[in-house]
Amino acid sequence: TAVVYFPRVTGALTEREVVRESAVAGGGETVLVVEDQALVRDVIAGVLGDAGYRVIAAGDGEEALRAIDAHEGAIDLVLTDLVMPRMGGALLGRRLRERGLAMPIVYMSGYAEGSEDPVDGRRLAKPFGAGELTTAVRDALKARV
């Protein structure tokens, strides 16, 4: 069972909060979300979709590779869980690099550092909130240019 925590918001957002949220909004980039827990995958896809990203979802690394092959156009970022059945995020990252794909990768994990050794990319520790998620995605996309 997976648990995702999001901060509760009561009352109106301040101008500073509105500016901060708009600063992490997507510009239509395509994000491949790879997560074996369907509920977590759906929540993440919903948050990113609401933030202005196009989202492709996959349940593990093997499904992610098939989704990449089937997708017409660029995938701008891969957001993947590290620990999944069949093919985890670290192996997925290596396979992407072997294919010559250089899109940024953000690895999500609820485990301590070093539990998996990803090729490159950023880490996002679980649990995380919607703001942390969108900030991590936006920062990774900005770093690629």
Coordinates of N, CA and C in Angstrom, one line a residue:
T1 N 0.8 -1.2 0.0 CA 0.0 0.0 0.0 C 0.9 1.2 0.0
A2 N 0.6 2.1 -0.9 CA 1.4 3.4 -1.0 C 0.6 4.5 -0.4
V3 N 1.4 5.4 0.2 CA 0.8 6.6 0.8 C 1.5 7.8 0.2
V4 N 0.7 8.8 -0.3 CA 1.3 10.1 -0.8 C 0.7 11.2 0.1
Y5 N 1.5 12.0 0.6 CA 1.1 13.1 1.5 C 1.1 14.4 0.7
F6 N 0.0 15.2 0.7 CA -0.1 16.5 0.1 C -0.5 17.5 1.2
P7 N 0.1 18.7 1.2 CA -0.2 19.6 2.3 C -1.7 20.1 2.2
R8 N -2.3 20.3 3.3 CA -3.7 20.8 3.3 C -3.6 22.3 3.2
V9 N -4.4 22.9 2.4 CA -4.5 24.3 2.2 C -5.8 24.8 2.7
T10 N -5.8 25.8 3.6 CA -7.1 26.4 4.1 C -7.0 27.8 3.8
G11 N -8.1 28.4 3.4 CA -8.1 29.8 3.1 C -7.5 30.1 1.7
A12 N -7.5 31.4 1.4 CA -7.0 31.8 0.1 C -5.4 31.8 0.1
L13 N -4.9 31.6 -1.1 CA -3.4 31.7 -1.2 C -3.0 33.1 -1.2
T14 N -1.8 33.3 -0.7 CA -1.3 34.7 -0.7 C -0.7 34.9 -2.1
E15 N -0.4 36.2 -2.4 CA 0.2 36.5 -3.7 C 1.5 35.8 -3.8
R16 N 2.3 35.7 -2.8 CA 3.6 35.0 -2.9 C 3.4 33.5 -3.2
E17 N 2.4 32.9 -2.6 CA 2.2 31.5 -2.9 C 1.7 31.3 -4.4
V18 N 0.9 32.2 -4.9 CA 0.4 32.1 -6.2 C 1.6 32.3 -7.2
V19 N 2.5 33.2 -6.9 CA 3.6 33.4 -7.8 C 4.5 32.2 -7.8
R20 N 4.7 31.6 -6.6 CA 5.6 30.4 -6.4 C 5.0 29.3 -7.2
E21 N 3.7 29.0 -7.1 CA 3.0 28.0 -7.9 C 3.1 28.2 -9.4
S22 N 2.9 29.4 -9.8 CA 2.9 29.6 -11.3 C 4.4 29.5 -11.8
A23 N 5.4 29.7 -10.9 CA 6.8 29.6 -11.4 C 7.1 28.1 -11.7
V24 N 6.4 27.2 -11.1 CA 6.7 25.8 -11.4 C 5.7 25.1 -12.4
A25 N 4.9 26.0 -13.0 CA 3.9 25.4 -13.9 C 4.6 24.9 -15.2
G26 N 4.1 23.9 -15.8 CA 4.7 23.3 -17.0 C 4.3 24.1 -18.2
G27 N 5.1 23.9 -19.3 CA 4.9 24.6 -20.5 C 4.5 23.6 -21.6
G28 N 3.8 22.5 -21.2 CA 3.3 21.6 -22.2 C 4.4 20.5 -22.5
E29 N 5.4 20.4 -21.7 CA 6.4 19.4 -21.9 C 5.8 18.0 -21.6
T30 N 6.4 17.0 -22.2 CA 5.9 15.6 -22.0 C 6.7 14.9 -21.0
V31 N 6.1 14.4 -19.9 CA 6.7 13.7 -18.8 C 6.2 12.3 -18.8
L32 N 7.2 11.3 -18.8 CA 6.9 9.9 -18.7 C 7.0 9.6 -17.2
V33 N 5.8 9.2 -16.6 CA 5.8 8.8 -15.2 C 5.8 7.3 -15.1
V34 N 6.8 6.8 -14.4 CA 7.0 5.3 -14.2 C 6.9 5.0 -12.7
E35 N 5.8 4.3 -12.4 CA 5.5 4.0 -11.0 C 4.6 2.7 -11.0
D36 N 5.0 1.7 -10.2 CA 4.3 0.5 -10.2 C 3.0 0.5 -9.3
Q37 N 2.9 1.5 -8.4 CA 1.7 1.6 -7.6 C 0.7 2.5 -8.4
A38 N -0.4 1.9 -8.8 CA -1.4 2.5 -9.7 C -1.9 3.8 -9.0
L39 N -2.3 3.8 -7.8 CA -2.8 5.0 -7.1 C -1.8 6.1 -7.1
V40 N -0.6 5.8 -6.7 CA 0.5 6.8 -6.7 C 0.7 7.3 -8.1
R41 N 0.8 6.5 -9.1 CA 1.0 6.9 -10.5 C -0.1 7.8 -10.9
D42 N -1.4 7.5 -10.6 CA -2.5 8.3 -11.0 C -2.5 9.7 -10.3
V43 N -2.1 9.7 -9.0 CA -2.0 11.0 -8.3 C -0.9 11.9 -8.9
I44 N 0.2 11.3 -9.2 CA 1.3 12.0 -9.8 C 1.0 12.5 -11.1
A45 N 0.4 11.7 -12.0 CA -0.1 12.1 -13.3 C -1.1 13.2 -13.2
G46 N -2.0 13.2 -12.3 CA -3.0 14.2 -12.1 C -2.4 15.6 -11.7
V47 N -1.4 15.5 -10.8 CA -0.7 16.7 -10.3 C 0.0 17.4 -11.5
L48 N 0.8 16.5 -12.2 CA 1.6 17.1 -13.3 C 0.7 17.5 -14.5
G49 N -0.4 16.8 -14.7 CA -1.4 17.3 -15.8 C -2.0 18.6 -15.4
D50 N -2.4 18.8 -14.2 CA -3.0 20.0 -13.7 C -1.9 21.2 -13.8
A51 N -0.7 20.8 -13.7 CA 0.4 21.8 -13.7 C 0.8 22.2 -15.1
G52 N 0.2 21.6 -16.1 CA 0.4 22.0 -17.5 C 1.4 21.0 -18.3
Y53 N 1.6 19.9 -17.7 CA 2.5 18.9 -18.5 C 1.6 17.9 -19.2
R54 N 2.1 17.3 -20.3 CA 1.5 16.2 -20.9 C 2.1 15.0 -20.3
V55 N 1.3 14.0 -19.8 CA 1.8 12.9 -19.1 C 1.5 11.6 -19.8
I56 N 2.6 10.7 -19.8 CA 2.4 9.4 -20.3 C 2.8 8.5 -19.0
A57 N 2.0 7.5 -18.8 CA 2.2 6.7 -17.5 C 2.5 5.3 -17.9
A58 N 3.4 4.7 -17.1 CA 3.8 3.3 -17.2 C 4.0 2.7 -15.9
G59 N 3.7 1.4 -15.8 CA 3.8 0.7 -14.5 C 5.1 0.1 -14.1
D60 N 6.1 0.1 -15.0 CA 7.4 -0.4 -14.7 C 8.4 0.0 -15.8
G61 N 9.6 -0.3 -15.7 CA 10.6 0.1 -16.7 C 10.4 -0.6 -18.1
E62 N 9.9 -1.8 -18.1 CA 9.7 -2.5 -19.4 C 8.5 -1.8 -20.1
E63 N 7.5 -1.5 -19.4 CA 6.3 -0.8 -20.0 C 6.7 0.6 -20.4
A64 N 7.6 1.3 -19.7 CA 8.1 2.6 -20.0 C 8.9 2.6 -21.4
L65 N 9.7 1.6 -21.6 CA 10.5 1.5 -22.8 C 9.5 1.3 -24.0
R66 N 8.5 0.5 -23.8 CA 7.5 0.3 -24.8 C 6.7 1.6 -25.1
A67 N 6.4 2.3 -24.1 CA 5.7 3.6 -24.2 C 6.6 4.6 -25.0
I68 N 7.9 4.6 -24.7 CA 8.8 5.5 -25.5 C 8.8 5.1 -26.9
D69 N 8.9 3.8 -27.2 CA 8.9 3.3 -28.6 C 7.6 3.7 -29.3
A70 N 6.5 3.6 -28.6 CA 5.2 3.9 -29.3 C 4.9 5.4 -29.4
H71 N 5.5 6.2 -28.6 CA 5.2 7.7 -28.6 C 5.8 8.4 -29.7
E72 N 5.0 9.2 -30.4 CA 5.6 10.0 -31.5 C 5.9 11.3 -30.9
G73 N 7.1 11.8 -31.1 CA 7.5 13.0 -30.5 C 8.5 12.8 -29.4
A74 N 8.9 13.9 -28.8 CA 9.9 13.9 -27.7 C 9.3 13.6 -26.4
I75 N 10.0 12.9 -25.6 CA 9.7 12.8 -24.1 C 10.7 13.7 -23.4
D76 N 10.2 14.7 -22.8 CA 11.1 15.7 -22.2 C 11.8 15.3 -20.9
L77 N 11.1 14.4 -20.1 CA 11.6 14.1 -18.8 C 11.0 12.7 -18.4
V78 N 11.8 11.9 -17.7 CA 11.3 10.7 -17.1 C 11.3 10.8 -15.6
L79 N 10.2 10.6 -15.0 CA 10.0 10.6 -13.5 C 9.8 9.1 -13.2
T80 N 10.7 8.5 -12.5 CA 10.6 7.0 -12.3 C 10.9 6.7 -10.8
D81 N 10.1 5.7 -10.4 CA 10.4 5.1 -9.1 C 11.6 4.2 -9.2
L82 N 12.4 4.1 -8.2 CA 13.6 3.3 -8.3 C 13.3 1.8 -8.1
V83 N 12.5 1.5 -7.2 CA 12.2 0.1 -6.9 C 10.9 -0.3 -7.4
M84 N 10.9 -1.2 -8.4 CA 9.7 -1.7 -9.1 C 10.0 -3.1 -9.5
P85 N 8.9 -3.9 -9.6 CA 9.1 -5.3 -10.2 C 9.5 -5.2 -11.6
R86 N 10.0 -6.3 -12.1 CA 10.5 -6.5 -13.5 C 11.6 -5.6 -13.9
M87 N 11.5 -4.3 -14.0 CA 12.6 -3.4 -14.3 C 12.4 -2.2 -13.5
G88 N 13.3 -1.9 -12.5 CA 13.3 -0.7 -11.7 C 13.9 0.5 -12.4
G89 N 13.8 1.6 -11.7 CA 14.3 2.9 -12.3 C 15.7 3.0 -12.6
A90 N 16.6 2.4 -11.8 CA 18.0 2.4 -12.1 C 18.4 1.7 -13.4
L91 N 17.8 0.5 -13.6 CA 18.0 -0.2 -14.9 C 17.4 0.6 -16.1
L92 N 16.2 1.1 -15.8 CA 15.5 1.9 -16.9 C 16.4 3.1 -17.3
G93 N 17.0 3.8 -16.3 CA 17.9 4.9 -16.6 C 19.1 4.4 -17.5
R94 N 19.7 3.3 -17.1 CA 20.8 2.7 -17.9 C 20.4 2.4 -19.3
R95 N 19.2 1.8 -19.5 CA 18.7 1.4 -20.8 C 18.4 2.7 -21.7
L96 N 17.9 3.7 -21.0 CA 17.7 5.0 -21.8 C 19.0 5.6 -22.3
R97 N 20.0 5.5 -21.5 CA 21.3 6.1 -21.9 C 21.9 5.2 -22.9
E98 N 21.8 3.9 -22.8 CA 22.3 3.0 -23.9 C 21.7 3.2 -25.2
R99 N 20.4 3.7 -25.2 CA 19.7 4.0 -26.4 C 20.1 5.4 -26.9
G100 N 20.9 6.1 -26.2 CA 21.3 7.5 -26.6 C 20.3 8.5 -26.3
L101 N 19.4 8.2 -25.4 CA 18.4 9.2 -25.0 C 18.9 10.0 -23.8
A102 N 18.9 11.3 -23.9 CA 19.5 12.2 -22.9 C 18.6 13.0 -22.1
M103 N 17.3 12.7 -22.1 CA 16.3 13.4 -21.4 C 16.6 13.3 -19.9
P104 N 16.3 14.4 -19.1 CA 16.5 14.3 -17.7 C 15.7 13.2 -17.0
I105 N 16.3 12.7 -15.9 CA 15.6 11.6 -15.2 C 15.5 12.1 -13.7
V106 N 14.3 12.0 -13.2 CA 14.1 12.2 -11.7 C 13.7 10.9 -11.1
Y107 N 14.5 10.4 -10.1 CA 14.3 9.1 -9.5 C 13.5 9.4 -8.2
M108 N 12.4 8.7 -8.0 CA 11.6 8.8 -6.8 C 12.0 7.5 -5.9
S109 N 12.1 7.7 -4.6 CA 12.4 6.6 -3.8 C 12.0 6.9 -2.3
G110 N 11.4 5.9 -1.7 CA 11.1 5.9 -0.3 C 12.1 5.2 0.5
Y111 N 13.2 4.8 -0.1 CA 14.3 4.1 0.5 C 15.5 5.0 0.8
A112 N 16.4 4.6 1.6 CA 17.6 5.4 1.9 C 18.5 5.5 0.7
E113 N 19.3 6.5 0.7 CA 20.2 6.7 -0.4 C 21.1 5.4 -0.6
G114 N 21.4 5.1 -1.8 CA 22.3 4.0 -2.1 C 21.5 2.7 -2.2
S115 N 20.2 2.6 -2.0 CA 19.5 1.4 -2.1 C 19.5 0.9 -3.6
E116 N 19.5 1.8 -4.5 CA 19.7 1.6 -5.9 C 20.7 2.6 -6.4
D117 N 21.5 2.2 -7.4 CA 22.5 3.2 -7.9 C 22.1 3.6 -9.3
P118 N 21.3 4.7 -9.4 CA 21.0 5.2 -10.8 C 22.1 5.8 -11.5
V119 N 22.0 5.7 -12.9 CA 23.1 6.2 -13.8 C 23.4 7.7 -13.5
D120 N 22.3 8.5 -13.6 CA 22.4 9.9 -13.4 C 21.1 10.4 -13.1
G121 N 20.9 11.7 -12.9 CA 19.6 12.3 -12.6 C 19.5 12.8 -11.2
R122 N 18.3 13.2 -10.9 CA 18.0 13.8 -9.6 C 17.2 12.8 -8.8
R123 N 17.2 13.0 -7.4 CA 16.4 12.1 -6.6 C 15.3 13.0 -5.9
L124 N 14.1 12.4 -5.8 CA 13.0 13.0 -5.1 C 12.5 11.9 -4.0
A125 N 12.7 12.3 -2.8 CA 12.4 11.4 -1.7 C 10.9 11.3 -1.4
K126 N 10.4 10.1 -1.3 CA 9.0 9.9 -1.0 C 8.9 9.9 0.6
P127 N 7.8 10.3 1.1 CA 6.7 11.0 0.5 C 7.0 12.5 0.1
F128 N 6.3 13.0 -0.8 CA 6.5 14.4 -1.2 C 5.2 15.0 -1.5
G129 N 5.1 16.3 -1.5 CA 3.9 17.1 -1.8 C 3.9 17.5 -3.2
A130 N 2.7 18.0 -3.6 CA 2.5 18.5 -5.0 C 3.6 19.6 -5.4
G131 N 3.8 20.5 -4.5 CA 4.8 21.5 -4.8 C 6.2 21.0 -5.0
E132 N 6.6 20.0 -4.1 CA 7.9 19.4 -4.3 C 8.0 18.7 -5.6
L133 N 7.0 18.0 -6.0 CA 6.9 17.3 -7.2 C 7.1 18.2 -8.4
T134 N 6.3 19.2 -8.5 CA 6.3 20.1 -9.6 C 7.6 20.9 -9.7
T135 N 8.2 21.3 -8.5 CA 9.5 22.0 -8.5 C 10.6 21.1 -8.9
A136 N 10.6 19.8 -8.5 CA 11.6 18.9 -9.0 C 11.6 18.7 -10.5
V137 N 10.4 18.6 -11.1 CA 10.2 18.4 -12.5 C 10.7 19.7 -13.2
R138 N 10.2 20.8 -12.8 CA 10.6 22.1 -13.4 C 12.1 22.3 -13.3
D139 N 12.7 22.0 -12.2 CA 14.2 22.2 -12.0 C 15.0 21.3 -12.9
A140 N 14.5 20.1 -13.0 CA 15.2 19.1 -13.9 C 15.1 19.6 -15.4
L141 N 14.0 20.0 -15.8 CA 13.8 20.5 -17.1 C 14.6 21.8 -17.4
K142 N 14.7 22.7 -16.5 CA 15.5 23.9 -16.6 C 17.0 23.6 -16.7
A143 N 17.4 22.6 -16.0 CA 18.9 22.2 -16.0 C 19.3 21.6 -17.3
R144 N 18.4 21.1 -18.1 CA 18.8 20.5 -19.4 C 19.2 21.5 -20.5
V145 N 18.8 22.7 -20.3 CA 19.1 23.7 -21.4 C 20.4 24.5 -21.1

